mmCIF file of C-alpha atoms in Angstrom:
data_model
loop_
_atom_site.group_PDB
_atom_site.id
_atom_site.type_symbol
_atom_site.label_atom_id
_atom_site.label_comp_id
_atom_site.label_asym_id
_atom_site.label_seq_id
_atom_site.Cartn_x
_atom_site.Cartn_y
_atom_site.Cartn_z
ATOM 1 C CA MET Y 1 117.885 99.248 102.643
ATOM 2 C CA ASP Y 2 120.211 101.837 101.856
ATOM 3 C CA GLU Y 3 119.771 105.764 102.393
ATOM 4 C CA HIS Y 4 117.996 106.322 99.757
ATOM 5 C CA GLY Y 5 115.063 103.339 100.572
ATOM 6 C CA TYR Y 6 114.924 104.489 103.915
ATOM 7 C CA ALA Y 7 112.475 106.967 103.839
ATOM 8 C CA LEU Y 8 110.335 104.677 101.859
ATOM 9 C CA ALA Y 9 110.943 101.729 104.208
ATOM 10 C CA VAL Y 10 109.898 104.147 107.645
ATOM 11 C CA ARG Y 11 107.069 105.382 105.971
ATOM 12 C CA VAL Y 12 105.902 101.687 104.998
ATOM 13 C CA LEU Y 13 106.466 100.853 108.439
ATOM 14 C CA GLU Y 14 104.581 103.651 110.277
ATOM 15 C CA ASN Y 15 101.632 102.770 107.886
ATOM 16 C CA LEU Y 16 102.125 98.918 109.014
ATOM 17 C CA GLN Y 17 102.156 99.789 112.770
ATOM 18 C CA ASN Y 18 99.236 102.529 112.726
ATOM 19 C CA LEU Y 19 96.782 99.746 111.322
ATOM 20 C CA ALA Y 20 98.085 97.331 113.705
ATOM 21 C CA SER Y 21 97.848 99.259 116.632
ATOM 22 C CA HIS Y 22 94.125 99.758 116.027
ATOM 23 C CA GLY Y 23 93.476 96.120 117.019
ATOM 24 C CA LEU Y 24 91.376 95.157 113.911
ATOM 25 C CA ASP Y 25 90.504 91.605 113.190
ATOM 26 C CA GLU Y 26 91.814 92.364 109.552
ATOM 27 C CA PHE Y 27 95.144 93.132 110.905
ATOM 28 C CA ARG Y 28 98.095 91.209 113.255
ATOM 29 C CA SER Y 29 99.080 92.723 116.266
ATOM 30 C CA PRO Y 30 102.444 94.379 116.181
ATOM 31 C CA GLU Y 31 103.475 91.934 118.401
ATOM 32 C CA ASP Y 32 102.506 89.214 115.621
ATOM 33 C CA VAL Y 33 104.493 91.706 113.414
ATOM 34 C CA ARG Y 34 107.598 92.153 114.616
ATOM 35 C CA PRO Y 35 108.831 88.723 114.493
ATOM 36 C CA LEU Y 36 108.280 88.326 111.024
ATOM 37 C CA LEU Y 37 110.530 91.314 110.023
ATOM 38 C CA GLY Y 38 114.135 91.826 108.780
ATOM 39 C CA PRO Y 39 116.996 92.982 111.001
ATOM 40 C CA ARG Y 40 117.468 95.965 109.612
ATOM 41 C CA SER Y 41 113.122 96.039 109.549
ATOM 42 C CA ALA Y 42 113.378 95.237 112.691
ATOM 43 C CA ILE Y 43 115.822 98.090 113.768
ATOM 44 C CA CYS Y 44 113.608 100.413 111.788
ATOM 45 C CA TRP Y 45 110.291 99.181 113.795
ATOM 46 C CA ASP Y 46 112.158 99.954 117.405
ATOM 47 C CA ALA Y 47 112.975 103.448 116.474
ATOM 48 C CA LEU Y 48 109.450 104.097 115.189
ATOM 49 C CA THR Y 49 108.216 102.295 118.261
ATOM 50 C CA GLY Y 50 110.239 104.662 120.508
ATOM 51 C CA PHE Y 51 109.353 107.703 118.615
ATOM 52 C CA TRP Y 52 105.698 107.259 119.180
ATOM 53 C CA ASN Y 53 106.051 105.994 122.480
ATOM 54 C CA ASP Y 54 107.992 109.449 123.231
ATOM 55 C CA VAL Y 55 105.549 111.537 121.393
ATOM 56 C CA ALA Y 56 102.723 109.637 123.394
ATOM 57 C CA GLU Y 57 104.511 110.324 126.995
ATOM 58 C CA TRP Y 58 105.026 114.292 125.710
ATOM 59 C CA ARG Y 59 101.353 114.190 124.662
ATOM 60 C CA ARG Y 60 100.085 113.080 127.463
ATOM 61 C CA HIS Y 61 102.043 115.839 129.688
ATOM 62 C CA ASN Y 62 101.769 118.896 127.569
ATOM 63 C CA GLY Y 63 98.101 118.821 125.607
ATOM 64 C CA ALA Y 64 94.629 118.648 125.717
ATOM 65 C CA PRO Y 65 93.435 115.360 126.532
ATOM 66 C CA MET Y 66 93.395 112.535 123.984
ATOM 67 C CA GLU Y 67 90.462 111.285 122.345
ATOM 68 C CA SER Y 68 89.373 108.076 122.140
ATOM 69 C CA SER Y 69 90.114 106.224 118.433
ATOM 70 C CA ALA Y 70 86.812 105.052 118.605
ATOM 71 C CA PRO Y 71 85.177 107.701 115.735
ATOM 72 C CA LEU Y 72 87.918 107.038 113.517
ATOM 73 C CA LEU Y 73 87.710 102.917 113.618
ATOM 74 C CA ALA Y 74 84.024 103.476 112.765
ATOM 75 C CA VAL Y 75 84.299 105.685 109.781
ATOM 76 C CA GLU Y 76 82.364 103.924 106.674
ATOM 77 C CA ASN Y 77 83.984 105.325 103.723
ATOM 78 C CA GLU Y 78 87.533 103.217 102.556
ATOM 79 C CA GLU Y 79 89.157 105.930 100.963
ATOM 80 C CA LEU Y 80 88.485 108.290 104.292
ATOM 81 C CA ARG Y 81 89.173 105.242 106.588
ATOM 82 C CA LEU Y 82 92.649 104.399 104.882
ATOM 83 C CA LEU Y 83 93.722 107.520 105.696
ATOM 84 C CA LEU Y 84 92.508 107.925 108.811
ATOM 85 C CA TRP Y 85 93.526 104.243 109.929
ATOM 86 C CA THR Y 86 97.123 105.068 108.401
ATOM 87 C CA SER Y 87 97.878 108.367 110.142
ATOM 88 C CA ASN Y 88 96.530 107.723 113.323
ATOM 89 C CA ARG Y 89 97.561 105.160 116.061
ATOM 90 C CA THR Y 90 95.080 103.451 118.533
ATOM 91 C CA LEU Y 91 97.302 103.391 121.847
ATOM 92 C CA PRO Y 92 96.677 100.673 124.326
ATOM 93 C CA THR Y 93 94.507 102.568 126.631
ATOM 94 C CA GLY Y 94 92.006 103.340 123.345
ATOM 95 C CA GLU Y 95 93.148 106.534 122.749
ATOM 96 C CA LYS Y 96 94.075 108.317 119.234
ATOM 97 C CA LEU Y 97 97.317 109.793 118.700
ATOM 98 C CA GLY Y 98 98.109 111.080 115.071
ATOM 99 C CA ILE Y 99 100.682 112.936 112.762
ATOM 100 C CA ALA Y 100 99.692 116.251 114.343
ATOM 101 C CA ASP Y 101 100.799 115.239 117.711
ATOM 102 C CA ALA Y 102 104.322 113.562 116.018
ATOM 103 C CA VAL Y 103 104.930 117.163 114.698
ATOM 104 C CA ARG Y 104 103.877 119.518 117.466
ATOM 105 C CA TYR Y 105 106.136 116.861 119.638
ATOM 106 C CA GLU Y 106 109.100 117.748 116.650
ATOM 107 C CA LYS Y 107 108.464 121.199 116.931
ATOM 108 C CA ALA Y 108 108.411 121.268 120.736
ATOM 109 C CA THR Y 109 111.098 119.193 121.803
ATOM 110 C CA GLY Y 110 113.443 119.680 118.657
ATOM 111 C CA ALA Y 111 113.852 115.997 118.341
ATOM 112 C CA SER Y 112 112.165 113.710 115.250
ATOM 113 C CA LEU Y 113 112.658 110.403 113.362
ATOM 114 C CA PRO Y 114 116.009 108.627 113.793
ATOM 115 C CA GLU Y 115 117.509 109.772 110.208
ATOM 116 C CA TYR Y 116 119.715 106.835 108.022
ATOM 117 C CA SER Y 117 122.726 107.476 109.886
ATOM 118 C CA ASP Y 118 120.770 106.275 113.523
ATOM 119 C CA LEU Y 119 120.018 103.193 111.617
ATOM 120 C CA ALA Y 120 123.314 102.476 110.485
ATOM 121 C CA ALA Y 121 125.038 102.798 114.208
ATOM 122 C CA ALA Y 122 121.970 100.530 115.289
ATOM 123 C CA LEU Y 123 123.548 97.954 112.421
ATOM 124 C CA ARG Y 124 126.659 97.893 113.150
ATOM 125 C CA ALA Y 125 126.124 97.690 117.044
ATOM 126 C CA ALA Y 126 124.138 94.722 116.269
ATOM 127 C CA GLY Y 127 126.681 93.216 114.249
ATOM 128 C CA SER Y 128 124.406 93.288 111.165
ATOM 129 C CA GLY Y 129 125.911 94.923 108.913
ATOM 130 C CA SER Y 130 127.332 98.328 108.140
ATOM 131 C CA SER Y 131 124.805 100.227 105.538
#
C-alpha cells in the first residue's frame, strides 16, 4: 500500500469494520476479521478502531444520548441498507455511531483519522517496512 492507495484502503477497511460491527450473521465479527489482515492493513484496522473508540468516548460525554442501531438494521431496501450499514457502526452497547458523529468529533477536537505518514511510522516501529 502506498500513499496513493492509503485513502482507498482506509475507506474499504472502515466500511468492513462498520459492517462487521452490526453482529449480523451474514458477516464475520471484527475479532474474526482482524487476524485475516496483512501487517499494513492490520495497522490501518487498529488505527481506525482507535479513532472510532475516541469518537464514541467523546460522543458519550459531549452529545445527546446515543440511539439504538436496531432501526438501521431493520431497513429492507437493499441500497439504503448498504448506505446505512457502511456509514454507521454498532457499538458493543447496541448504540449507533455514524459519520456525522465523526465529523462533529473532528471539528470539536481537531483530531482526525491517521494520515499515511502515521501508517509509515507504525510500520517502521513494527519492523514491517518503510512505506
